[in-house]
mmCIF file of C-alpha atoms in Angstrom:
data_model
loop_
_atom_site.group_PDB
_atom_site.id
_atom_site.type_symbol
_atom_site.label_atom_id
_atom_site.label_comp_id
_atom_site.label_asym_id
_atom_site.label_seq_id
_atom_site.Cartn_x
_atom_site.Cartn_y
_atom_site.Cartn_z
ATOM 1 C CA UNK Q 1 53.048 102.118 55.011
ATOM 2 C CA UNK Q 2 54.641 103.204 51.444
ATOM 3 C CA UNK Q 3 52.099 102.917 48.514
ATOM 4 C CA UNK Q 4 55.461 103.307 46.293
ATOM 5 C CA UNK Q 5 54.004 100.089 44.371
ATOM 6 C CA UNK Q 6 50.382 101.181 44.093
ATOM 7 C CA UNK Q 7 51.631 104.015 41.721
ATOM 8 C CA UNK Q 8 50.628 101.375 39.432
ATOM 9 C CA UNK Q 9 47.149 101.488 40.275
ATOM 10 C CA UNK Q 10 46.548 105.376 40.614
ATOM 11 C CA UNK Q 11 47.785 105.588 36.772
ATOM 12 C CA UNK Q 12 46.099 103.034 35.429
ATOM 13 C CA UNK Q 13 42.904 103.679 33.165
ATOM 14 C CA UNK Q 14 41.497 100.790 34.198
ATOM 15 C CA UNK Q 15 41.180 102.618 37.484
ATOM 16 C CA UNK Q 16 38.491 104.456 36.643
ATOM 17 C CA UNK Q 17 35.930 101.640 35.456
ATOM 18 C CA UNK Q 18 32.162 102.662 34.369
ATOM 19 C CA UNK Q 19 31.354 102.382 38.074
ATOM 20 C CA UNK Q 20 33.420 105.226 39.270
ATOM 21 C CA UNK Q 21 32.413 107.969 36.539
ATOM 22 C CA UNK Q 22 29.185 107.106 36.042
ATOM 23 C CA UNK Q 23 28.663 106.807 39.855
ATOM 24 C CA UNK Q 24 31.386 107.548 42.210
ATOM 25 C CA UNK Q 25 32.725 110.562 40.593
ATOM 26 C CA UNK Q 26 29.371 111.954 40.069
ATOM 27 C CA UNK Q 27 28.346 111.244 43.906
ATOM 28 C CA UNK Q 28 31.634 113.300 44.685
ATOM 29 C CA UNK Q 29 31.341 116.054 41.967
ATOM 30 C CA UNK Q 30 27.893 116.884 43.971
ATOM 31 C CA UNK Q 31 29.302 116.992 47.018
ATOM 32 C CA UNK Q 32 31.846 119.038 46.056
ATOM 33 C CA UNK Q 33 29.573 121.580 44.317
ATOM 34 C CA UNK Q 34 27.178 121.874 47.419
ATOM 35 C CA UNK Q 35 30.819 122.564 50.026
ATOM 36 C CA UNK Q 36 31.266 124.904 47.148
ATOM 37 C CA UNK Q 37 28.314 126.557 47.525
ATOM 38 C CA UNK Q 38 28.372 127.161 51.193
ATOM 39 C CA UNK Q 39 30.968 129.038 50.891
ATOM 40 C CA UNK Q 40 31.263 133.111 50.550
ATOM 41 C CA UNK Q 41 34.134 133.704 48.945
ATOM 42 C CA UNK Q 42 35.678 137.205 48.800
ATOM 43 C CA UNK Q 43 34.671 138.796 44.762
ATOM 44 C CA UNK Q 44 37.516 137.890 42.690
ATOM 45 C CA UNK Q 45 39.744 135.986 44.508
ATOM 46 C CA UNK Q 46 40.231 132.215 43.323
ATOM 47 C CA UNK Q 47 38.672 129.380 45.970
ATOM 48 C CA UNK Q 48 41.647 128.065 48.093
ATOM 49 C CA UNK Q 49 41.579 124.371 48.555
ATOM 50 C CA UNK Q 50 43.701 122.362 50.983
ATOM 51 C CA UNK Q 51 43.065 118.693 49.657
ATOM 52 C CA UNK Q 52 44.174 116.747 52.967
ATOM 53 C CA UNK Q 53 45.644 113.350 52.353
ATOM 54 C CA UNK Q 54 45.525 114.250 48.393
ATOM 55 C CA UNK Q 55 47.366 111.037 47.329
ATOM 56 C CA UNK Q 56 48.013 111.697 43.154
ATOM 57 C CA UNK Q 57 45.820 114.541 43.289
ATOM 58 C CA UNK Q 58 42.354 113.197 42.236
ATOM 59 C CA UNK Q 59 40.540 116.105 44.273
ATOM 60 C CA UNK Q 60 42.140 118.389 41.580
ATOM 61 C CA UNK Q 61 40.970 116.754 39.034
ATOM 62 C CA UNK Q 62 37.302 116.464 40.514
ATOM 63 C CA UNK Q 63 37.323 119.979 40.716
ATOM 64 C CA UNK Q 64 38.639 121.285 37.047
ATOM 65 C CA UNK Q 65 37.323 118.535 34.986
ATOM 66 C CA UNK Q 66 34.331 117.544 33.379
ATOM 67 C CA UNK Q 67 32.568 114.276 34.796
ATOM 68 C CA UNK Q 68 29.153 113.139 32.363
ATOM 69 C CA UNK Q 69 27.435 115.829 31.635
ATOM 70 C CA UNK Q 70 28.468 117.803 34.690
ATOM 71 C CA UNK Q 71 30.786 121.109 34.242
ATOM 72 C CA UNK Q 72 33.735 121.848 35.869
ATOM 73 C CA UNK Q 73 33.246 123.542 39.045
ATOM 74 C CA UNK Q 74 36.220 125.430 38.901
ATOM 75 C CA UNK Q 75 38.538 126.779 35.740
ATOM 76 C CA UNK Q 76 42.412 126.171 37.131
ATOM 77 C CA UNK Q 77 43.103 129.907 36.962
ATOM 78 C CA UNK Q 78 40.367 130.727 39.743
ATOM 79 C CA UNK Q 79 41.550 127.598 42.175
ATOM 80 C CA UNK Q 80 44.516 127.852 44.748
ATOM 81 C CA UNK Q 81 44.901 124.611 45.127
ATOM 82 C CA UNK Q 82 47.646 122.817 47.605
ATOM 83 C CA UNK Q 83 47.477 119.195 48.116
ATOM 84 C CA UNK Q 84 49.108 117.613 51.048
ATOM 85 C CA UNK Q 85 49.894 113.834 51.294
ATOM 86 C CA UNK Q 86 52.622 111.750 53.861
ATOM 87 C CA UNK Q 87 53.624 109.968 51.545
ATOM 88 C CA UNK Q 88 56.570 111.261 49.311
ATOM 89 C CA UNK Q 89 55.940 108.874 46.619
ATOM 90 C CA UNK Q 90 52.311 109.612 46.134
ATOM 91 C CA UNK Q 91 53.164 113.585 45.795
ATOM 92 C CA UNK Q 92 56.109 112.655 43.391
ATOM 93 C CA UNK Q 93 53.479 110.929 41.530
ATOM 94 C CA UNK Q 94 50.664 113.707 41.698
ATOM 95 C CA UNK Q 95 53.283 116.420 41.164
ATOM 96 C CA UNK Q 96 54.294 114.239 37.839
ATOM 97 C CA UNK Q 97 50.583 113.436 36.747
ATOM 98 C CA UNK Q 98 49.692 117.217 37.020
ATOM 99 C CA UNK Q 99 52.654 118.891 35.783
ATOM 100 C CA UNK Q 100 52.359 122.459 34.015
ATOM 101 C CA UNK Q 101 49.119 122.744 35.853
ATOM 102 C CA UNK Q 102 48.163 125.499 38.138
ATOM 103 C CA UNK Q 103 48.390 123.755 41.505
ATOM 104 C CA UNK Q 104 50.778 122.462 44.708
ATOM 105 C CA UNK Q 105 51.841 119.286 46.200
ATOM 106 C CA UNK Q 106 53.832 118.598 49.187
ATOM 107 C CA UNK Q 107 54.831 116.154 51.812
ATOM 108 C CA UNK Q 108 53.276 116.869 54.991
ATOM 109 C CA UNK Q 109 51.783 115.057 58.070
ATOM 110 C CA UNK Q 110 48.365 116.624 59.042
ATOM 111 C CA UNK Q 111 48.941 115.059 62.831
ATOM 112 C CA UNK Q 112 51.084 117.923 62.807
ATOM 113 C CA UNK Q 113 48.796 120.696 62.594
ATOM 114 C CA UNK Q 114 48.107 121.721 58.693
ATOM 115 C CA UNK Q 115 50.417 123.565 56.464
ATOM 116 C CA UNK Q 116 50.115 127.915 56.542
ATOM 117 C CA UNK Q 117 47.413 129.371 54.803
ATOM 118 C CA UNK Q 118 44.134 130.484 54.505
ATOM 119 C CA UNK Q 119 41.683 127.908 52.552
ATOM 120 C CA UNK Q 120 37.992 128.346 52.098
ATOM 121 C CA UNK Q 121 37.582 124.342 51.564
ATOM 122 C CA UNK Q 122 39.372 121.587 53.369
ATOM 123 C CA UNK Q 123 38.653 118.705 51.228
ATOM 124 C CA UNK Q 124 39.371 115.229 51.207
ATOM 125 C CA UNK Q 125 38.544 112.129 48.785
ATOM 126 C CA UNK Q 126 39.718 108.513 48.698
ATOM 127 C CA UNK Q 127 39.213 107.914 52.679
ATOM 128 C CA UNK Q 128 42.553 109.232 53.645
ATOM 129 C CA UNK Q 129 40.815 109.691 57.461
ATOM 130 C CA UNK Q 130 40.040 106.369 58.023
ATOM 131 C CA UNK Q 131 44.194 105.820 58.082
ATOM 132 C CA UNK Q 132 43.788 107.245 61.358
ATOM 133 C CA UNK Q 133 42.768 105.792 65.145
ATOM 134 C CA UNK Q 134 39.055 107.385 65.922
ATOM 135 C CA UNK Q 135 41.783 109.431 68.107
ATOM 136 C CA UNK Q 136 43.567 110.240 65.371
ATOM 137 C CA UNK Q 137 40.871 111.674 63.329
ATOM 138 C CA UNK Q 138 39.726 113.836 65.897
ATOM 139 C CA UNK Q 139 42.949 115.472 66.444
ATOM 140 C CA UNK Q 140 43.169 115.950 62.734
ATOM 141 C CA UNK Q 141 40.094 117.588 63.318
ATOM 142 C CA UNK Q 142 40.615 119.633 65.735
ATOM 143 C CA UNK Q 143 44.015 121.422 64.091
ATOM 144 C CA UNK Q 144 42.119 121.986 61.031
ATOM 145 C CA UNK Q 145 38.879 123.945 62.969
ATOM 146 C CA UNK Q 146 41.414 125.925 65.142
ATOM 147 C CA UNK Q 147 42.948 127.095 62.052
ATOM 148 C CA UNK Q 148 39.634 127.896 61.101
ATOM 149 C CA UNK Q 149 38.881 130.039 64.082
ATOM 150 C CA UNK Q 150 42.232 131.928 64.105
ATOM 151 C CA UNK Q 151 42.119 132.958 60.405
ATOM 152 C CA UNK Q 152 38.574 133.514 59.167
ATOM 153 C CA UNK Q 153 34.600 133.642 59.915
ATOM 154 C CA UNK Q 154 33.711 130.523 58.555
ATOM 155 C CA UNK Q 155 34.995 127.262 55.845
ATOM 156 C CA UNK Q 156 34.369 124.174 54.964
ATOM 157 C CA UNK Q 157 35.604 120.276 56.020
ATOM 158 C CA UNK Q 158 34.937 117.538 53.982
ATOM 159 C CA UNK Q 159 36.022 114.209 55.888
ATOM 160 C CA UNK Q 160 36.012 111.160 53.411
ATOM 161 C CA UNK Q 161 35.794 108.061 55.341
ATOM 162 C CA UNK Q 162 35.144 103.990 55.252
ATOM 163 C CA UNK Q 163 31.773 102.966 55.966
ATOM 164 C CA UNK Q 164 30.995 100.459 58.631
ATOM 165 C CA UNK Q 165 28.172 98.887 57.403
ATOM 166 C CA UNK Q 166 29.313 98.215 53.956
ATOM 167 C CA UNK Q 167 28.166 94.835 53.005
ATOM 168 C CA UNK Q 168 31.736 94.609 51.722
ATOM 169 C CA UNK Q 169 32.360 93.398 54.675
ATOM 170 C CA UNK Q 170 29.439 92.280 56.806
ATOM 171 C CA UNK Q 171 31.820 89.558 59.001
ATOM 172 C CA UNK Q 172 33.688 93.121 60.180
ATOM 173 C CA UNK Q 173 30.524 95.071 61.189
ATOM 174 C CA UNK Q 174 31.144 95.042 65.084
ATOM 175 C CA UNK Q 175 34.489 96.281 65.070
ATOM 176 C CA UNK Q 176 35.575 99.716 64.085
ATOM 177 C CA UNK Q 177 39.442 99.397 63.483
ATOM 178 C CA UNK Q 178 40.976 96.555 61.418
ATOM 179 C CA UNK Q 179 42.978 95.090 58.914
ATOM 180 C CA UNK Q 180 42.348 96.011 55.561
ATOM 181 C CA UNK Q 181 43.835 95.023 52.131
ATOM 182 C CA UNK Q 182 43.639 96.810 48.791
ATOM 183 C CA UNK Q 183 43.254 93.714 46.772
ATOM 184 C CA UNK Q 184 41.333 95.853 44.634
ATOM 185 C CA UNK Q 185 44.498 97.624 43.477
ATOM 186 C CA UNK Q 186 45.214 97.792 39.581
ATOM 187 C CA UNK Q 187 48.224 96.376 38.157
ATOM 188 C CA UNK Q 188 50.197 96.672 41.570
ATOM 189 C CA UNK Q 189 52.730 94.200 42.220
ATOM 190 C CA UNK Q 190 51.577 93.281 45.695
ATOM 191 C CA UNK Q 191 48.440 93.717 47.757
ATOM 192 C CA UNK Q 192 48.716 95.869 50.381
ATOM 193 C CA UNK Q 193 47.626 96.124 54.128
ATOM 194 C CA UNK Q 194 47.014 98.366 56.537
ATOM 195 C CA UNK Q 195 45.349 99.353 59.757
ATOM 196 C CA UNK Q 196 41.806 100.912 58.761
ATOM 197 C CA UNK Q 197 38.822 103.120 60.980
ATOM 198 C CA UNK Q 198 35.324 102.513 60.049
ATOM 199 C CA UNK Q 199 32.384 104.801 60.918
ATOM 200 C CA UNK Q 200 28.968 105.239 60.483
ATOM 201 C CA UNK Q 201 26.974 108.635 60.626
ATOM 202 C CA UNK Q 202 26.898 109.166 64.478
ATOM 203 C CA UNK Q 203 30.576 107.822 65.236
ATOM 204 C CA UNK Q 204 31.609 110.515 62.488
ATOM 205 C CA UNK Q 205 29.315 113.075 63.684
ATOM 206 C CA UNK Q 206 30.620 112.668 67.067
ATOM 207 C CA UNK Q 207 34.132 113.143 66.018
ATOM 208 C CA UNK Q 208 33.441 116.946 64.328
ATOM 209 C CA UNK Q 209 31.551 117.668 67.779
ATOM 210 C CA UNK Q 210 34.358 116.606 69.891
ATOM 211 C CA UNK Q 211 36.991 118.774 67.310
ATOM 212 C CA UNK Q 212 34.875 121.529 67.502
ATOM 213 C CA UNK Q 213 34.732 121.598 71.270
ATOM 214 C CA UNK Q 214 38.429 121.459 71.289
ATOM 215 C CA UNK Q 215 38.945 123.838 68.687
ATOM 216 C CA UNK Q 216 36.011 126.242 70.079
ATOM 217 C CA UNK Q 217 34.538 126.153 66.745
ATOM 218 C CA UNK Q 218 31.181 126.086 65.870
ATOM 219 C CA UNK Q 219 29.605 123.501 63.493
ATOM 220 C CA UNK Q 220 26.360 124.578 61.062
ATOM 221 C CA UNK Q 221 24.847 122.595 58.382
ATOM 222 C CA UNK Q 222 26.299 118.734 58.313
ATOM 223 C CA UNK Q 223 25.465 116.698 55.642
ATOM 224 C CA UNK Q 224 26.391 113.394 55.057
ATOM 225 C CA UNK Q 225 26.566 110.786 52.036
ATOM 226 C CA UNK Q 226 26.986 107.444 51.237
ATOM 227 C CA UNK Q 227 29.364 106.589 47.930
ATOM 228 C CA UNK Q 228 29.037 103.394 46.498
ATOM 229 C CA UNK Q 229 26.454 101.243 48.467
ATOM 230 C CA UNK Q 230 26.523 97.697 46.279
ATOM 231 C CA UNK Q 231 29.412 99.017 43.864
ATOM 232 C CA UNK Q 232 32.436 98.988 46.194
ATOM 233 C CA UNK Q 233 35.745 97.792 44.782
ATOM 234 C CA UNK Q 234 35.574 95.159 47.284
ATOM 235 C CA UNK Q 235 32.294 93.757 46.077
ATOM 236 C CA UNK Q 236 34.152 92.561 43.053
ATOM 237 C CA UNK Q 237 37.166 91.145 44.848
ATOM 238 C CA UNK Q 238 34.612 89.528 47.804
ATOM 239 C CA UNK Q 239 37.868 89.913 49.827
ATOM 240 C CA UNK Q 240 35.924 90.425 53.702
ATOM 241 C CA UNK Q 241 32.077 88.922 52.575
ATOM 242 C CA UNK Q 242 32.460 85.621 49.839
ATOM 243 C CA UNK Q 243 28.968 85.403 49.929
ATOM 244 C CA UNK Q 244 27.976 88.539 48.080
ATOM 245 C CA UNK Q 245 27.623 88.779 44.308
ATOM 246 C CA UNK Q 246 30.199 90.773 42.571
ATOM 247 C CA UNK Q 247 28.103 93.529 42.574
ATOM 248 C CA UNK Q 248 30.870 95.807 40.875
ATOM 249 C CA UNK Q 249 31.964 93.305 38.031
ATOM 250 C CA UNK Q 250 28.333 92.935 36.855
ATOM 251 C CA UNK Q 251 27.583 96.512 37.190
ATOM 252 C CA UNK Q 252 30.696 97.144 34.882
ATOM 253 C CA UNK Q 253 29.678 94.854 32.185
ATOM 254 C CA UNK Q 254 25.686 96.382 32.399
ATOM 255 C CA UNK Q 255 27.493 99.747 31.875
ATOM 256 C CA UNK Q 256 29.380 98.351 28.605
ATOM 257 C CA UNK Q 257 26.784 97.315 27.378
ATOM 258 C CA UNK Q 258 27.195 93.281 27.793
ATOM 259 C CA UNK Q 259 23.988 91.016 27.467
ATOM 260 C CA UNK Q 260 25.458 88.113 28.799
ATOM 261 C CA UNK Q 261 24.462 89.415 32.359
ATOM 262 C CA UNK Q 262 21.433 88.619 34.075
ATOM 263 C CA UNK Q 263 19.483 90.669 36.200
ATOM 264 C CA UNK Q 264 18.944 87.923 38.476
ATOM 265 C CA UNK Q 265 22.530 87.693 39.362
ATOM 266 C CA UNK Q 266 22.279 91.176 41.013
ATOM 267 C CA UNK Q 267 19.806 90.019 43.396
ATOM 268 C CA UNK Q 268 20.464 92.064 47.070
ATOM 269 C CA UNK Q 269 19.693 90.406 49.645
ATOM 270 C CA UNK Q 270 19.211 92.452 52.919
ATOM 271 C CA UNK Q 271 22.366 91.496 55.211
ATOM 272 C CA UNK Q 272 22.159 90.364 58.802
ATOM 273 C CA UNK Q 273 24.372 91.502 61.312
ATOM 274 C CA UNK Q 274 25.296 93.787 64.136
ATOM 275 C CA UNK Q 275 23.648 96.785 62.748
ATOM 276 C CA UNK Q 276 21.163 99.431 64.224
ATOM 277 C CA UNK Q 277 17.543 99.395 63.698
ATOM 278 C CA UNK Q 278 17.933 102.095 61.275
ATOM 279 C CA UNK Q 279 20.987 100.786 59.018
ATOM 280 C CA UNK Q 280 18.538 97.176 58.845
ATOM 281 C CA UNK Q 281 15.725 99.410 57.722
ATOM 282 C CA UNK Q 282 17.603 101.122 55.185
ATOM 283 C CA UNK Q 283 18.894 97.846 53.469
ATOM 284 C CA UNK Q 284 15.162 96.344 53.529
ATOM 285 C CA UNK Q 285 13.769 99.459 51.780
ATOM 286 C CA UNK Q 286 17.061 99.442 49.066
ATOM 287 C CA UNK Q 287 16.710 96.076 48.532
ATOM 288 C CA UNK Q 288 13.019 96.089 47.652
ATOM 289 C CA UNK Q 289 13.273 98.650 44.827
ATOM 290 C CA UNK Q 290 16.894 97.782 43.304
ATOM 291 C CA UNK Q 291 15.016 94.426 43.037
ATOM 292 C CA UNK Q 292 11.983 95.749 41.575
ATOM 293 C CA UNK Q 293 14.441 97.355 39.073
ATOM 294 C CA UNK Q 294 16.113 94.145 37.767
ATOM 295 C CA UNK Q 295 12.395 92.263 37.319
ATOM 296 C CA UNK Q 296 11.217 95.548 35.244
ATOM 297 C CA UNK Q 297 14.208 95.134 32.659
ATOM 298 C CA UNK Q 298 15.146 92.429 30.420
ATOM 299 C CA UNK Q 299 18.746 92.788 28.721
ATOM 300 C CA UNK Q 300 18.252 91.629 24.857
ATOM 301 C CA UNK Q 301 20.580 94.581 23.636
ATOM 302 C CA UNK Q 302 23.514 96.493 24.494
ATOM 303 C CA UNK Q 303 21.285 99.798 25.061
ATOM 304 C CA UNK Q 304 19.106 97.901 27.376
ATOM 305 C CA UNK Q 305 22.029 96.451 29.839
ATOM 306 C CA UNK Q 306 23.071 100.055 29.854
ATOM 307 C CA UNK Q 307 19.886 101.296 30.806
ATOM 308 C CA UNK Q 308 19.253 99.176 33.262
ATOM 309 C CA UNK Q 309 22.677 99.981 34.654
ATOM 310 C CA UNK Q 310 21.711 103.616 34.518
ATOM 311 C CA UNK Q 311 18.706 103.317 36.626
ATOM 312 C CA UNK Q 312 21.211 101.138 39.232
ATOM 313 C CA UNK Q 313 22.960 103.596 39.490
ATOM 314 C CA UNK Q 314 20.321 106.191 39.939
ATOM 315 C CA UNK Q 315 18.636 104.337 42.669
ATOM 316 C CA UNK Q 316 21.507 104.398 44.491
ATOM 317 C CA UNK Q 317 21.961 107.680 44.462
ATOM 318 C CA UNK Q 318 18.354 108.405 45.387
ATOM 319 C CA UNK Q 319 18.672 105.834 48.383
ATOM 320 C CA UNK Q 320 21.568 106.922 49.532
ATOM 321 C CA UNK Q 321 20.669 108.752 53.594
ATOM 322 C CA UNK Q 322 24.272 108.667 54.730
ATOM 323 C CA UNK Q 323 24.310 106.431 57.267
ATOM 324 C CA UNK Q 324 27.743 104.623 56.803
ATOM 325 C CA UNK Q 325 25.908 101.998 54.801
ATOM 326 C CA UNK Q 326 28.275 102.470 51.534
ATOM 327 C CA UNK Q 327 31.984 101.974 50.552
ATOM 328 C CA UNK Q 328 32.668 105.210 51.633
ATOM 329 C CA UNK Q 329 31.035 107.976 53.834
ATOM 330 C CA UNK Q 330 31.409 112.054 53.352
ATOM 331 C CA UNK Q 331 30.419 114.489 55.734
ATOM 332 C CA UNK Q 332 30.453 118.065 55.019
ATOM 333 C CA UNK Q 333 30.308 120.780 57.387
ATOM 334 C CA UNK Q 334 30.363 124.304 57.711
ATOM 335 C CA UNK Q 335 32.909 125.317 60.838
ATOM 336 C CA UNK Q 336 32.686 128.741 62.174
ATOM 337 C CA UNK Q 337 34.190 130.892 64.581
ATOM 338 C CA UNK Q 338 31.628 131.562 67.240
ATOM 339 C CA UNK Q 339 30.344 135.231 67.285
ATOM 340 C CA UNK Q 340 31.232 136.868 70.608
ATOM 341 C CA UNK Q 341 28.406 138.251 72.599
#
């Protein structure tokens, strides 16, 4: 599939709403700064960074820029940065939105085995794994954590993929593989579709095991995270569950400050469906305090919508236990090659 008319959408500012930098670009940022931190890199050489399924080249920017009040994790003259997409008119786009800058882009199909180098992080953002069959993924996988073992002691994976149990899309929750549209999509001229993998946090898990079998690799340290539990793009469009509020839409208009909202109309109710024990218990405990939230705070000014926002947004991240339960779902792992006895 060519995303040669979502250009549109990835260079739009209305892209990035309150919702993604005051939440979903903050989740990442920290995940990015703890892979960061696992790492030993060699004293005075710049961290190497092989953003897999880059698209326009937002892991670059998560890494050089300021998001709130959160630094830069890297300057551009101590990153060696290569991002690697399939799609030619995605690069041509990153490659045009990041011009003069410090950093590669190039066409290149990770099924394939990944491109030469050496590369202390192998990150991804923006789901680009969930393109894949479960099959797929792990093969992906599996090229990336041999390269691993053949060049160095130890890196870092970050997979980026779509959560099952996102009440996005409750009516989905016993499959794992289906259609999915990107109705969400600014200013494109079509929506698209495309064949999509969902996980939670033991389908994923079991994917890096399996790799790291293949690969003989050995795994230390996985973490996972949940992005975006009731703030998912598709919680404004209601494209897969009608009978959610547009959790997104209101949170947007808390953030700028708009008193027409009510609290009441972000009610969560806990969903019911083909979930594990432990996903059910997870939405019964988030519901109880996001709700507890919205009865605690009225909205009779600007600065009180955003506050109540603000502690939205901060319950989420508290609640978050990365179970697959969000819009997206990041694991991070340290892969190493196995010490010979």
């Amino acid at each position: 599939m060519s995303y040669r008319d979502a250009t549109a959408h990835y260079t739009s500012p209305k892209r990035r709403d309150p919702v993604k930098t005051m939440l979903e670009e903050i989740v990442t940022h920290r995940v990015l700064r703890d892979a960061i931190a696992r790492i030993r890199p060699e004293p005075g050489r710049p961290l190497r960074v092989l953003d897999v399924g880059c698209g326009t080249g937002d892991g670059l920017a998560l890494l050089t820029e300021r998001h709130g009040a959160l630094a830069p994790l890297t300057g551009e003259h101590t990153l060696d940065y290569l991002g690697v997409d399939i799609d030619p008119d995605m690069i041509d786009t990153a490659r045009s939105l990041h011009a003069g800058r410090p950093a590669r882009f190039t066409v290149a199909d990770m099924r394939s085995g990944p491109p030469a180098g050496d590369f202390d992080l192998y990150l991804s953002c923006g789901v680009p794994y969930s393109h894949l069959p479960h099959e797929g993924v792990v093969e992906v996988l599996t090229g990336l954590m041999r390269r691993i073992v053949e060049t160095r002691d130890s890196a870092v994976i970050i997979v980026d993929v779509l959560g099952r149990y996102s009440v996005e899309w409750t009516p989905m929750w016993p499959r794992t593989r289906w259609s999915y549209n990107m109705s969400f999509f600014e200013d494109a001229t079509e929506t698209l579709h495309d064949q999509m993998s969902f996980f939670d946090r033991g389908s994923l898990d079991e994917a890096l095991v399996e790799a790291a079998a293949r690969a003989g690799a050995r795994l230390s340290g996985t973490t996972f995270t949940d992005r975006s539990v009731l703030a998912g793009r598709h919680t404004a469009t209601r494209s897969f569950n009608p009978a959610i509020p547009p959790y997104r839409t209101l949170l947007n208009e808390l953030a700028r400050g708009n008193t027409d909202v009510v609290p009441a109309q972000l009610r969560f109710e806990p969903p019911a469906g083909h979930a594990p024990r432990q996903v059910e218990r997870f939405f019964a405990t988030f519901a109880e305090r996001w709700n507890r939230i919205l009865t605690a705070v009225a909205v009779p000014s600007a600065e009180h919508a955003k506050q109540l926002a603000t502690a939205l947004f901060a319950w989420e991240q508290q609640a978050q236990q990365g179970l697959g339960v969000g819009h997206s779902l990041m694991a991070t792992v340290v892969v190493e090659r196995p010490t010979l006895t």
